[in-house]
JSON list of C-alpha atoms and ligand atoms in Angstrom, two decimals:
[
{"chain": "A", "resi": 1, "resn": "MET", "atom": "CA", "xyz": [0.00, 0.00, 0.00]},
{"chain": "A", "resi": 2, "resn": "ALA", "atom": "CA", "xyz": [1.35, 3.44, -0.93]},
{"chain": "A", "resi": 3, "resn": "SER", "atom": "CA", "xyz": [2.19, 5.52, 2.13]},
{"chain": "A", "resi": 4, "resn": "ARG", "atom": "CA", "xyz": [0.37, 8.80, 2.26]},
{"chain": "A", "resi": 5, "resn": "THR", "atom": "CA", "xyz": [2.05, 12.13, 2.76]},
{"chain": "A", "resi": 6, "resn": "GLU", "atom": "CA", "xyz": [2.21, 13.43, 6.30]},
{"chain": "A", "resi": 7, "resn": "LYS", "atom": "CA", "xyz": [1.54, 17.08, 6.99]},
{"chain": "A", "resi": 8, "resn": "PRO", "atom": "CA", "xyz": [4.76, 18.98, 7.79]},
{"chain": "A", "resi": 9, "resn": "LEU", "atom": "CA", "xyz": [5.20, 19.82, 11.48]},
{"chain": "A", "resi": 10, "resn": "SER", "atom": "CA", "xyz": [5.08, 23.57, 10.83]},
{"chain": "A", "resi": 11, "resn": "ASP", "atom": "CA", "xyz": [1.66, 23.20, 9.11]},
{"chain": "A", "resi": 12, "resn": "VAL", "atom": "CA", "xyz": [0.39, 21.00, 11.94]},
{"chain": "A", "resi": 13, "resn": "ILE", "atom": "CA", "xyz": [1.42, 23.63, 14.49]},
{"chain": "A", "resi": 14, "resn": "GLU", "atom": "CA", "xyz": [-0.08, 26.47, 12.45]},
{"chain": "A", "resi": 15, "resn": "GLN", "atom": "CA", "xyz": [-3.35, 24.77, 11.50]},
{"chain": "A", "resi": 16, "resn": "ARG", "atom": "CA", "xyz": [-4.27, 22.62, 14.52]},
{"chain": "A", "resi": 17, "resn": "ARG", "atom": "CA", "xyz": [-7.42, 23.68, 16.35]},
{"chain": "A", "resi": 18, "resn": "ASP", "atom": "CA", "xyz": [-9.14, 22.08, 19.28]},
{"chain": "A", "resi": 19, "resn": "THR", "atom": "CA", "xyz": [-11.95, 20.09, 17.65]},
{"chain": "A", "resi": 20, "resn": "PRO", "atom": "CA", "xyz": [-15.46, 20.92, 18.85]},
{"chain": "A", "resi": 21, "resn": "SER", "atom": "CA", "xyz": [-17.21, 17.96, 17.20]},
{"chain": "A", "resi": 22, "resn": "PHE", "atom": "CA", "xyz": [-16.16, 14.66, 15.58]},
{"chain": "A", "resi": 23, "resn": "ASP", "atom": "CA", "xyz": [-17.86, 12.39, 13.03]},
{"chain": "A", "resi": 24, "resn": "GLY", "atom": "CA", "xyz": [-16.93, 9.19, 14.92]},
{"chain": "A", "resi": 25, "resn": "VAL", "atom": "CA", "xyz": [-15.64, 7.26, 11.89]},
{"chain": "A", "resi": 26, "resn": "PRO", "atom": "CA", "xyz": [-13.13, 4.65, 13.19]},
{"chain": "A", "resi": 27, "resn": "ILE", "atom": "CA", "xyz": [-9.44, 5.18, 12.46]},
{"chain": "A", "resi": 28, "resn": "PRO", "atom": "CA", "xyz": [-7.25, 2.35, 11.12]},
{"chain": "A", "resi": 29, "resn": "ASP", "atom": "CA", "xyz": [-5.15, 0.39, 13.62]},
{"chain": "A", "resi": 30, "resn": "ALA", "atom": "CA", "xyz": [-1.93, 1.24, 11.75]},
{"chain": "A", "resi": 31, "resn": "ASP", "atom": "CA", "xyz": [-2.53, 4.96, 12.26]},
{"chain": "A", "resi": 32, "resn": "LEU", "atom": "CA", "xyz": [-3.44, 4.50, 15.91]},
{"chain": "A", "resi": 33, "resn": "LYS", "atom": "CA", "xyz": [-0.25, 2.51, 16.41]},
{"chain": "A", "resi": 34, "resn": "LYS", "atom": "CA", "xyz": [1.82, 5.25, 14.81]},
{"chain": "A", "resi": 35, "resn": "ILE", "atom": "CA", "xyz": [0.18, 7.88, 17.03]},
{"chain": "A", "resi": 36, "resn": "LEU", "atom": "CA", "xyz": [0.83, 5.85, 20.19]},
{"chain": "A", "resi": 37, "resn": "GLU", "atom": "CA", "xyz": [4.42, 5.07, 19.21]},
{"chain": "A", "resi": 38, "resn": "ALA", "atom": "CA", "xyz": [5.14, 8.78, 18.74]},
{"chain": "A", "resi": 39, "resn": "GLY", "atom": "CA", "xyz": [4.27, 9.34, 22.39]},
{"chain": "A", "resi": 40, "resn": "LEU", "atom": "CA", "xyz": [6.21, 6.35, 23.66]},
{"chain": "A", "resi": 41, "resn": "LYS", "atom": "CA", "xyz": [9.36, 7.60, 21.92]},
{"chain": "A", "resi": 42, "resn": "MET", "atom": "CA", "xyz": [9.45, 10.81, 23.96]},
{"chain": "A", "resi": 43, "resn": "PRO", "atom": "CA", "xyz": [12.19, 11.42, 26.53]},
{"chain": "A", "resi": 44, "resn": "SER", "atom": "CA", "xyz": [11.68, 11.12, 30.28]},
{"chain": "A", "resi": 45, "resn": "GLY", "atom": "CA", "xyz": [13.80, 11.68, 33.37]},
{"chain": "A", "resi": 46, "resn": "TYR", "atom": "CA", "xyz": [16.18, 8.72, 33.76]},
{"chain": "A", "resi": 47, "resn": "ASN", "atom": "CA", "xyz": [14.22, 7.19, 30.84]},
{"chain": "A", "resi": 48, "resn": "LEU", "atom": "CA", "xyz": [11.72, 5.93, 33.41]},
{"chain": "A", "resi": 49, "resn": "GLN", "atom": "CA", "xyz": [8.70, 6.48, 31.13]},
{"chain": "A", "resi": 50, "resn": "PRO", "atom": "CA", "xyz": [6.13, 6.88, 33.91]},
{"chain": "A", "resi": 51, "resn": "TRP", "atom": "CA", "xyz": [3.29, 7.43, 31.41]},
{"chain": "A", "resi": 52, "resn": "ARG", "atom": "CA", "xyz": [0.46, 4.97, 30.92]},
{"chain": "A", "resi": 53, "resn": "PHE", "atom": "CA", "xyz": [-2.28, 5.27, 28.29]},
{"chain": "A", "resi": 54, "resn": "VAL", "atom": "CA", "xyz": [-5.70, 3.71, 28.09]},
{"chain": "A", "resi": 55, "resn": "VAL", "atom": "CA", "xyz": [-7.09, 3.66, 24.55]},
{"chain": "A", "resi": 56, "resn": "VAL", "atom": "CA", "xyz": [-10.86, 3.89, 24.48]},
{"chain": "A", "resi": 57, "resn": "ARG", "atom": "CA", "xyz": [-12.69, 2.98, 21.31]},
{"chain": "A", "resi": 58, "resn": "SER", "atom": "CA", "xyz": [-15.86, 1.25, 22.47]},
{"chain": "A", "resi": 59, "resn": "PRO", "atom": "CA", "xyz": [-18.98, 3.47, 22.14]},
{"chain": "A", "resi": 60, "resn": "GLU", "atom": "CA", "xyz": [-20.17, 2.43, 25.61]},
{"chain": "A", "resi": 61, "resn": "LEU", "atom": "CA", "xyz": [-16.91, 3.45, 27.27]},
{"chain": "A", "resi": 62, "resn": "ARG", "atom": "CA", "xyz": [-16.75, 6.69, 25.29]},
{"chain": "A", "resi": 63, "resn": "ARG", "atom": "CA", "xyz": [-20.24, 7.45, 26.54]},
{"chain": "A", "resi": 64, "resn": "ARG", "atom": "CA", "xyz": [-19.08, 6.86, 30.12]},
{"chain": "A", "resi": 65, "resn": "LEU", "atom": "CA", "xyz": [-16.07, 9.12, 29.57]},
{"chain": "A", "resi": 66, "resn": "ARG", "atom": "CA", "xyz": [-18.42, 11.83, 28.29]},
{"chain": "A", "resi": 67, "resn": "VAL", "atom": "CA", "xyz": [-20.46, 11.54, 31.48]},
{"chain": "A", "resi": 68, "resn": "ALA", "atom": "CA", "xyz": [-17.22, 11.74, 33.50]},
{"chain": "A", "resi": 69, "resn": "SER", "atom": "CA", "xyz": [-16.23, 14.83, 31.46]},
{"chain": "A", "resi": 70, "resn": "TYR", "atom": "CA", "xyz": [-19.14, 17.08, 32.37]},
{"chain": "A", "resi": 71, "resn": "ASN", "atom": "CA", "xyz": [-21.06, 15.88, 29.33]},
{"chain": "A", "resi": 72, "resn": "GLN", "atom": "CA", "xyz": [-18.56, 17.23, 26.78]},
{"chain": "A", "resi": 73, "resn": "ALA", "atom": "CA", "xyz": [-19.90, 15.77, 23.53]},
{"chain": "A", "resi": 74, "resn": "ASN", "atom": "CA", "xyz": [-16.61, 15.61, 21.64]},
{"chain": "A", "resi": 75, "resn": "VAL", "atom": "CA", "xyz": [-15.32, 12.98, 24.08]},
{"chain": "A", "resi": 76, "resn": "GLU", "atom": "CA", "xyz": [-18.07, 10.57, 23.02]},
{"chain": "A", "resi": 77, "resn": "GLU", "atom": "CA", "xyz": [-17.98, 11.57, 19.35]},
{"chain": "A", "resi": 78, "resn": "ALA", "atom": "CA", "xyz": [-14.23, 11.00, 18.88]},
{"chain": "A", "resi": 79, "resn": "SER", "atom": "CA", "xyz": [-13.12, 7.84, 17.09]},
{"chain": "A", "resi": 80, "resn": "VAL", "atom": "CA", "xyz": [-10.55, 7.21, 19.79]},
{"chain": "A", "resi": 81, "resn": "VAL", "atom": "CA", "xyz": [-9.96, 8.70, 23.21]},
{"chain": "A", "resi": 82, "resn": "ILE", "atom": "CA", "xyz": [-6.51, 8.24, 24.65]},
{"chain": "A", "resi": 83, "resn": "VAL", "atom": "CA", "xyz": [-6.68, 8.62, 28.41]},
{"chain": "A", "resi": 84, "resn": "ALA", "atom": "CA", "xyz": [-3.22, 9.77, 29.46]},
{"chain": "A", "resi": 85, "resn": "CYS", "atom": "CA", "xyz": [-2.16, 8.74, 32.95]},
{"chain": "A", "resi": 86, "resn": "GLY", "atom": "CA", "xyz": [0.92, 8.70, 35.11]},
{"chain": "A", "resi": 87, "resn": "ASP", "atom": "CA", "xyz": [1.83, 5.83, 37.40]},
{"chain": "A", "resi": 88, "resn": "LYS", "atom": "CA", "xyz": [3.17, 7.05, 40.74]},
{"chain": "A", "resi": 89, "resn": "ASP", "atom": "CA", "xyz": [4.61, 3.62, 41.53]},
{"chain": "A", "resi": 90, "resn": "GLY", "atom": "CA", "xyz": [5.82, 2.69, 38.06]},
{"chain": "A", "resi": 91, "resn": "TRP", "atom": "CA", "xyz": [9.44, 3.50, 38.77]},
{"chain": "A", "resi": 92, "resn": "ARG", "atom": "CA", "xyz": [9.60, 0.92, 41.56]},
{"chain": "A", "resi": 93, "resn": "THR", "atom": "CA", "xyz": [9.08, -1.94, 39.12]},
{"chain": "A", "resi": 94, "resn": "ASP", "atom": "CA", "xyz": [10.37, -0.27, 35.94]},
{"chain": "A", "resi": 95, "resn": "MET", "atom": "CA", "xyz": [13.78, 0.86, 37.16]},
{"chain": "A", "resi": 96, "resn": "GLU", "atom": "CA", "xyz": [15.49, -2.48, 36.66]},
{"chain": "A", "resi": 97, "resn": "GLU", "atom": "CA", "xyz": [13.94, -2.96, 33.21]},
{"chain": "A", "resi": 98, "resn": "MET", "atom": "CA", "xyz": [15.05, 0.54, 32.20]},
{"chain": "A", "resi": 99, "resn": "ILE", "atom": "CA", "xyz": [18.58, -0.26, 33.37]},
{"chain": "A", "resi": 100, "resn": "HIS", "atom": "CA", "xyz": [18.52, -3.61, 31.58]},
{"chain": "A", "resi": 101, "resn": "MET", "atom": "CA", "xyz": [17.44, -1.98, 28.28]},
{"chain": "A", "resi": 102, "resn": "GLY", "atom": "CA", "xyz": [20.06, 0.71, 28.71]},
{"chain": "A", "resi": 103, "resn": "ARG", "atom": "CA", "xyz": [22.83, -1.77, 29.52]},
{"chain": "A", "resi": 104, "resn": "GLU", "atom": "CA", "xyz": [22.04, -3.62, 26.28]},
{"chain": "A", "resi": 105, "resn": "ARG", "atom": "CA", "xyz": [22.37, -0.37, 24.36]},
{"chain": "A", "resi": 106, "resn": "GLY", "atom": "CA", "xyz": [25.47, 1.26, 25.81]},
{"chain": "A", "resi": 107, "resn": "MET", "atom": "CA", "xyz": [24.68, 2.34, 29.37]},
{"chain": "A", "resi": 108, "resn": "THR", "atom": "CA", "xyz": [27.79, 1.96, 31.53]},
{"chain": "A", "resi": 109, "resn": "GLU", "atom": "CA", "xyz": [27.83, -0.16, 34.69]},
{"chain": "A", "resi": 110, "resn": "ASN", "atom": "CA", "xyz": [28.82, 2.98, 36.57]},
{"chain": "A", "resi": 111, "resn": "TYR", "atom": "CA", "xyz": [25.71, 4.83, 35.38]},
{"chain": "A", "resi": 112, "resn": "ALA", "atom": "CA", "xyz": [23.54, 1.80, 36.22]},
{"chain": "A", "resi": 113, "resn": "GLU", "atom": "CA", "xyz": [24.91, 1.64, 39.76]},
{"chain": "A", "resi": 114, "resn": "SER", "atom": "CA", "xyz": [24.44, 5.35, 40.28]},
{"chain": "A", "resi": 115, "resn": "ALA", "atom": "CA", "xyz": [20.85, 5.18, 38.92]},
{"chain": "A", "resi": 116, "resn": "ARG", "atom": "CA", "xyz": [20.04, 2.35, 41.33]},
{"chain": "A", "resi": 117, "resn": "ALA", "atom": "CA", "xyz": [21.08, 4.62, 44.17]},
{"chain": "A", "resi": 118, "resn": "THR", "atom": "CA", "xyz": [19.72, 7.99, 43.04]},
{"chain": "A", "resi": 119, "resn": "ILE", "atom": "CA", "xyz": [16.33, 7.04, 41.56]},
{"chain": "A", "resi": 120, "resn": "PRO", "atom": "CA", "xyz": [14.83, 5.62, 44.80]},
{"chain": "A", "resi": 121, "resn": "GLU", "atom": "CA", "xyz": [16.32, 8.55, 46.69]},
{"chain": "A", "resi": 122, "resn": "PHE", "atom": "CA", "xyz": [14.91, 11.10, 44.23]},
{"chain": "A", "resi": 123, "resn": "LEU", "atom": "CA", "xyz": [11.45, 9.61, 43.66]},
{"chain": "A", "resi": 124, "resn": "GLY", "atom": "CA", "xyz": [10.97, 7.87, 47.00]},
{"chain": "A", "resi": 125, "resn": "SER", "atom": "CA", "xyz": [10.90, 11.25, 48.73]},
{"chain": "A", "resi": 126, "resn": "HIS", "atom": "CA", "xyz": [9.81, 13.49, 45.86]},
{"chain": "A", "resi": 127, "resn": "PRO", "atom": "CA", "xyz": [7.86, 16.48, 47.20]},
{"chain": "A", "resi": 128, "resn": "ASN", "atom": "CA", "xyz": [5.51, 16.61, 44.21]},
{"chain": "A", "resi": 129, "resn": "LEU", "atom": "CA", "xyz": [5.24, 13.36, 42.33]},
{"chain": "A", "resi": 130, "resn": "SER", "atom": "CA", "xyz": [2.12, 14.60, 40.52]},
{"chain": "A", "resi": 131, "resn": "ALA", "atom": "CA", "xyz": [4.10, 17.43, 38.92]},
{"chain": "A", "resi": 132, "resn": "TRP", "atom": "CA", "xyz": [6.87, 14.99, 37.98]},
{"chain": "A", "resi": 133, "resn": "LEU", "atom": "CA", "xyz": [4.34, 12.66, 36.35]},
{"chain": "A", "resi": 134, "resn": "ASN", "atom": "CA", "xyz": [2.48, 15.46, 34.64]},
{"chain": "A", "resi": 135, "resn": "ARG", "atom": "CA", "xyz": [5.51, 16.80, 32.81]},
{"chain": "A", "resi": 136, "resn": "HIS", "atom": "CA", "xyz": [6.35, 13.40, 31.38]},
{"chain": "A", "resi": 137, "resn": "VAL", "atom": "CA", "xyz": [2.80, 12.39, 30.48]},
{"chain": "A", "resi": 138, "resn": "THR", "atom": "CA", "xyz": [2.21, 15.75, 28.83]},
{"chain": "A", "resi": 139, "resn": "LEU", "atom": "CA", "xyz": [5.31, 15.39, 26.65]},
{"chain": "A", "resi": 140, "resn": "ALA", "atom": "CA", "xyz": [4.12, 12.03, 25.35]},
{"chain": "A", "resi": 141, "resn": "PHE", "atom": "CA", "xyz": [0.55, 13.30, 25.00]},
{"chain": "A", "resi": 142, "resn": "THR", "atom": "CA", "xyz": [1.74, 16.25, 22.90]},
{"chain": "A", "resi": 143, "resn": "ALA", "atom": "CA", "xyz": [3.73, 14.02, 20.56]},
{"chain": "A", "resi": 144, "resn": "MET", "atom": "CA", "xyz": [0.63, 11.85, 20.05]},
{"chain": "A", "resi": 145, "resn": "MET", "atom": "CA", "xyz": [-1.48, 14.93, 19.32]},
{"chain": "A", "resi": 146, "resn": "LEU", "atom": "CA", "xyz": [1.00, 16.25, 16.77]},
{"chain": "A", "resi": 147, "resn": "MET", "atom": "CA", "xyz": [1.39, 12.85, 15.10]},
{"chain": "A", "resi": 148, "resn": "ALA", "atom": "CA", "xyz": [-2.39, 12.44, 14.85]},
{"chain": "A", "resi": 149, "resn": "GLU", "atom": "CA", "xyz": [-2.66, 15.86, 13.22]},
{"chain": "A", "resi": 150, "resn": "ALA", "atom": "CA", "xyz": [0.26, 15.10, 10.88]},
{"chain": "A", "resi": 151, "resn": "LEU", "atom": "CA", "xyz": [-1.59, 11.98, 9.75]},
{"chain": "A", "resi": 152, "resn": "GLY", "atom": "CA", "xyz": [-4.60, 14.11, 8.85]},
{"chain": "A", "resi": 153, "resn": "TYR", "atom": "CA", "xyz": [-6.76, 13.61, 11.94]},
{"chain": "A", "resi": 154, "resn": "ASP", "atom": "CA", "xyz": [-8.33, 16.25, 14.12]},
{"chain": "A", "resi": 155, "resn": "THR", "atom": "CA", "xyz": [-7.75, 16.32, 17.87]},
{"chain": "A", "resi": 156, "resn": "ALA", "atom": "CA", "xyz": [-9.13, 17.78, 21.06]},
{"chain": "A", "resi": 157, "resn": "CYS", "atom": "CA", "xyz": [-7.60, 17.90, 24.52]},
{"chain": "A", "resi": 158, "resn": "THR", "atom": "CA", "xyz": [-9.77, 17.37, 27.58]},
{"chain": "A", "resi": 159, "resn": "GLU", "atom": "CA", "xyz": [-8.86, 18.31, 31.11]},
{"chain": "A", "resi": 160, "resn": "GLY", "atom": "CA", "xyz": [-12.42, 18.94, 32.24]},
{"chain": "A", "resi": 161, "resn": "PHE", "atom": "CA", "xyz": [-13.27, 15.59, 33.85]},
{"chain": "A", "resi": 162, "resn": "GLU", "atom": "CA", "xyz": [-13.91, 14.04, 37.22]},
{"chain": "A", "resi": 163, "resn": "ALA", "atom": "CA", "xyz": [-10.87, 11.87, 37.75]},
{"chain": "A", "resi": 164, "resn": "ASP", "atom": "CA", "xyz": [-12.60, 9.47, 40.14]},
{"chain": "A", "resi": 165, "resn": "LYS", "atom": "CA", "xyz": [-15.28, 8.73, 37.54]},
{"chain": "A", "resi": 166, "resn": "VAL", "atom": "CA", "xyz": [-12.65, 8.17, 34.82]},
{"chain": "A", "resi": 167, "resn": "CYS", "atom": "CA", "xyz": [-10.72, 5.82, 37.13]},
{"chain": "A", "resi": 168, "resn": "GLU", "atom": "CA", "xyz": [-13.88, 3.90, 37.89]},
{"chain": "A", "resi": 169, "resn": "ALA", "atom": "CA", "xyz": [-14.98, 3.62, 34.25]},
{"chain": "A", "resi": 170, "resn": "LEU", "atom": "CA", "xyz": [-11.56, 2.31, 33.19]},
{"chain": "A", "resi": 171, "resn": "ASN", "atom": "CA", "xyz": [-10.78, 0.28, 36.29]},
{"chain": "A", "resi": 172, "resn": "LEU", "atom": "CA", "xyz": [-7.51, 2.14, 36.86]},
{"chain": "A", "resi": 173, "resn": "PRO", "atom": "CA", "xyz": [-5.12, 1.12, 39.65]},
{"chain": "A", "resi": 174, "resn": "ILE", "atom": "CA", "xyz": [-4.90, 3.39, 42.69]},
{"chain": "A", "resi": 175, "resn": "SER", "atom": "CA", "xyz": [-1.37, 4.48, 41.73]},
{"chain": "A", "resi": 176, "resn": "TYR", "atom": "CA", "xyz": [-2.60, 6.01, 38.45]},
{"chain": "A", "resi": 177, "resn": "GLU", "atom": "CA", "xyz": [-3.21, 9.72, 38.03]},
{"chain": "A", "resi": 178, "resn": "VAL", "atom": "CA", "xyz": [-5.32, 10.79, 35.06]},
{"chain": "A", "resi": 179, "resn": "VAL", "atom": "CA", "xyz": [-3.59, 13.75, 33.42]},
{"chain": "A", "resi": 180, "resn": "ALA", "atom": "CA", "xyz": [-5.66, 14.51, 30.32]},
{"chain": "A", "resi": 181, "resn": "MET", "atom": "CA", "xyz": [-7.58, 12.92, 27.48]},
{"chain": "A", "resi": 182, "resn": "LEU", "atom": "CA", "xyz": [-6.67, 13.16, 23.82]},
{"chain": "A", "resi": 183, "resn": "ASP", "atom": "CA", "xyz": [-9.70, 12.86, 21.56]},
{"chain": "A", "resi": 184, "resn": "ILE", "atom": "CA", "xyz": [-8.91, 11.89, 17.97]},
{"chain": "A", "resi": 185, "resn": "GLY", "atom": "CA", "xyz": [-11.08, 11.65, 14.88]},
{"chain": "A", "resi": 186, "resn": "HIS", "atom": "CA", "xyz": [-12.36, 13.75, 12.00]},
{"chain": "A", "resi": 187, "resn": "LEU", "atom": "CA", "xyz": [-13.93, 17.16, 12.41]},
{"chain": "A", "resi": 188, "resn": "LYS", "atom": "CA", "xyz": [-17.69, 17.32, 11.95]},
{"chain": "A", "resi": 189, "resn": "GLY", "atom": "CA", "xyz": [-19.11, 20.76, 11.14]},
{"chain": "A", "resi": 190, "resn": "PRO", "atom": "CA", "xyz": [-17.22, 24.03, 11.44]},
{"chain": "A", "resi": 191, "resn": "ASP", "atom": "CA", "xyz": [-13.80, 24.16, 13.10]},
{"chain": "A", "resi": 192, "resn": "LYS", "atom": "CA", "xyz": [-13.17, 26.20, 16.21]},
{"chain": "A", "resi": 193, "resn": "TYR", "atom": "CA", "xyz": [-12.08, 29.82, 15.85]},
{"chain": "A", "resi": 194, "resn": "ASN", "atom": "CA", "xyz": [-8.40, 30.56, 16.32]},
{"chain": "A", "resi": 195, "resn": "GLY", "atom": "CA", "xyz": [-8.25, 32.32, 19.66]},
{"chain": "A", "resi": 196, "resn": "GLY", "atom": "CA", "xyz": [-4.79, 33.75, 18.97]},
{"chain": "A", "resi": 197, "resn": "ARG", "atom": "CA", "xyz": [-1.70, 33.73, 21.16]},
{"chain": "A", "resi": 198, "resn": "PHE", "atom": "CA", "xyz": [0.07, 36.32, 23.29]},
{"chain": "A", "resi": 199, "resn": "SER", "atom": "CA", "xyz": [2.96, 38.00, 21.55]},
{"chain": "A", "resi": 200, "resn": "MET", "atom": "CA", "xyz": [6.50, 36.74, 22.01]},
{"chain": "A", "resi": 201, "resn": "ALA", "atom": "CA", "xyz": [7.38, 40.12, 23.53]},
{"chain": "A", "resi": 202, "resn": "ARG", "atom": "CA", "xyz": [4.95, 39.34, 26.34]},
{"chain": "A", "resi": 203, "resn": "THR", "atom": "CA", "xyz": [5.88, 35.74, 27.09]},
{"chain": "A", "resi": 204, "resn": "VAL", "atom": "CA", "xyz": [9.52, 35.23, 26.13]},
{"chain": "A", "resi": 205, "resn": "PHE", "atom": "CA", "xyz": [12.40, 36.97, 27.86]},
{"chain": "A", "resi": 206, "resn": "GLU", "atom": "CA", "xyz": [16.07, 36.95, 27.09]},
{"chain": "A", "resi": 207, "resn": "GLY", "atom": "CA", "xyz": [18.63, 36.70, 29.85]},
{"chain": "A", "resi": 208, "resn": "GLU", "atom": "CA", "xyz": [16.42, 37.98, 32.63]},
{"chain": "A", "resi": 209, "resn": "TYR", "atom": "CA", "xyz": [12.80, 38.42, 33.50]},
{"chain": "A", "resi": 210, "resn": "GLY", "atom": "CA", "xyz": [11.12, 41.38, 31.83]},
{"chain": "A", "resi": 211, "resn": "LYS", "atom": "CA", "xyz": [13.60, 41.79, 29.00]},
{"chain": "A", "resi": 212, "resn": "PRO", "atom": "CA", "xyz": [11.67, 40.74, 25.86]},
{"chain": "A", "resi": 213, "resn": "ILE", "atom": "CA", "xyz": [13.65, 38.77, 23.33]},
{"chain": "A", "resi": 214, "resn": "LYS", "atom": "CA", "xyz": [14.24, 40.63, 20.06]},
{"chain": "A", "resi": 215, "resn": "LEU", "atom": "CA", "xyz": [14.23, 38.38, 16.97]},
{"chain": "B", "resi": 1, "resn": "FMN", "atom": "C1", "xyz": [-4.52, 20.13, 28.34]},
{"chain": "B", "resi": 1, "resn": "FMN", "atom": "C2", "xyz": [-5.72, 20.78, 27.72]},
{"chain": "B", "resi": 1, "resn": "FMN", "atom": "C3", "xyz": [-6.97, 20.51, 28.23]},
{"chain": "B", "resi": 1, "resn": "FMN", "atom": "C4", "xyz": [-8.11, 21.05, 27.64]},
{"chain": "B", "resi": 1, "resn": "FMN", "atom": "N1", "xyz": [-9.35, 20.72, 28.13]},
{"chain": "B", "resi": 1, "resn": "FMN", "atom": "C5", "xyz": [-10.46, 21.20, 27.53]},
{"chain": "B", "resi": 1, "resn": "FMN", "atom": "C6", "xyz": [-11.74, 20.82, 28.00]},
{"chain": "B", "resi": 1, "resn": "FMN", "atom": "O1", "xyz": [-11.89, 20.04, 28.94]},
{"chain": "B", "resi": 1, "resn": "FMN", "atom": "N2", "xyz": [-12.82, 21.32, 27.35]},
{"chain": "B", "resi": 1, "resn": "FMN", "atom": "C7", "xyz": [-12.69, 22.18, 26.28]},
{"chain": "B", "resi": 1, "resn": "FMN", "atom": "O2", "xyz": [-13.73, 22.60, 25.74]},
{"chain": "B", "resi": 1, "resn": "FMN", "atom": "N3", "xyz": [-11.50, 22.53, 25.82]},
{"chain": "B", "resi": 1, "resn": "FMN", "atom": "C8", "xyz": [-10.38, 22.06, 26.41]},
{"chain": "B", "resi": 1, "resn": "FMN", "atom": "N4", "xyz": [-9.13, 22.42, 25.93]},
{"chain": "B", "resi": 1, "resn": "FMN", "atom": "C9", "xyz": [-9.04, 23.21, 24.70]},
{"chain": "B", "resi": 1, "resn": "FMN", "atom": "C10", "xyz": [-8.55, 24.63, 24.91]},
{"chain": "B", "resi": 1, "resn": "FMN", "atom": "O3", "xyz": [-9.59, 25.44, 25.40]},
{"chain": "B", "resi": 1, "resn": "FMN", "atom": "C11", "xyz": [-8.02, 25.12, 23.57]},
{"chain": "B", "resi": 1, "resn": "FMN", "atom": "O4", "xyz": [-6.91, 24.33, 23.22]},
{"chain": "B", "resi": 1, "resn": "FMN", "atom": "C12", "xyz": [-7.59, 26.58, 23.65]},
{"chain": "B", "resi": 1, "resn": "FMN", "atom": "O5", "xyz": [-8.71, 27.41, 23.77]},
{"chain": "B", "resi": 1, "resn": "FMN", "atom": "C13", "xyz": [-6.82, 27.02, 22.42]},
{"chain": "B", "resi": 1, "resn": "FMN", "atom": "O6", "xyz": [-7.53, 26.72, 21.25]},
{"chain": "B", "resi": 1, "resn": "FMN", "atom": "P1", "xyz": [-6.86, 25.90, 20.07]},
{"chain": "B", "resi": 1, "resn": "FMN", "atom": "O7", "xyz": [-6.45, 24.57, 20.65]},
{"chain": "B", "resi": 1, "resn": "FMN", "atom": "O8", "xyz": [-7.94, 25.73, 19.05]},
{"chain": "B", "resi": 1, "resn": "FMN", "atom": "O9", "xyz": [-5.71, 26.68, 19.57]},
{"chain": "B", "resi": 1, "resn": "FMN", "atom": "C14", "xyz": [-7.98, 21.90, 26.51]},
{"chain": "B", "resi": 1, "resn": "FMN", "atom": "C15", "xyz": [-6.70, 22.17, 26.02]},
{"chain": "B", "resi": 1, "resn": "FMN", "atom": "C16", "xyz": [-5.59, 21.63, 26.60]},
{"chain": "B", "resi": 1, "resn": "FMN", "atom": "C17", "xyz": [-4.24, 21.91, 26.02]}
]
């Protein structure tokens, strides 16, 4: 089968809008796999990959996610909802596997030994594990969103949900934190307006706070 052209990243970034409504037509497994893989290839601290994703395609579960999301229709209408989570306890079991993979690919024994000492110290007493999880999950989530858009799909992000209801609907372990949902499909009806962005002069500084970068 001929591979289709992917949208260039700069077009994806320019043209992406948060999708108000989807037509619900299923997306092929090969595309879903590519979208998921894009997220799983993202970097993470110590390569610990604390993200976990639950892919929701069944209409019944999408309906339950809509209920858990303050009745936001696009959650149910999407072809796929990727529920992005972080696992607070993942590192406890994943550390050795991460080291094993690394050792097979060039990680030194010295690094491995130091990781075995510093990771439990760092994460075992981390003052804000939720923030640590969120930054990693969001990186992977963003890569999935951009890949979906590059493949020609439309996406929406959802943070408006009741986490306990999402956990219950998906039977998530207690150590999971739900970070956001990525709704993927094809736009139905008109696209959302472009709300614009603050100027670079307002949000980017050079060298010190308050000194706008000049480019
Ligand atoms: C992490 C995240 C969560 C969001 N959650 C919701 C949501 O629950 N409901 C909603 O209507 N829009 C949600 N949005 C969409 C934003 O309102 C939208 O991205 C923003 O207004 C900018 O519009 P644009 O994405 O079309 O550029 C979310 C966006 C992000 C990035």
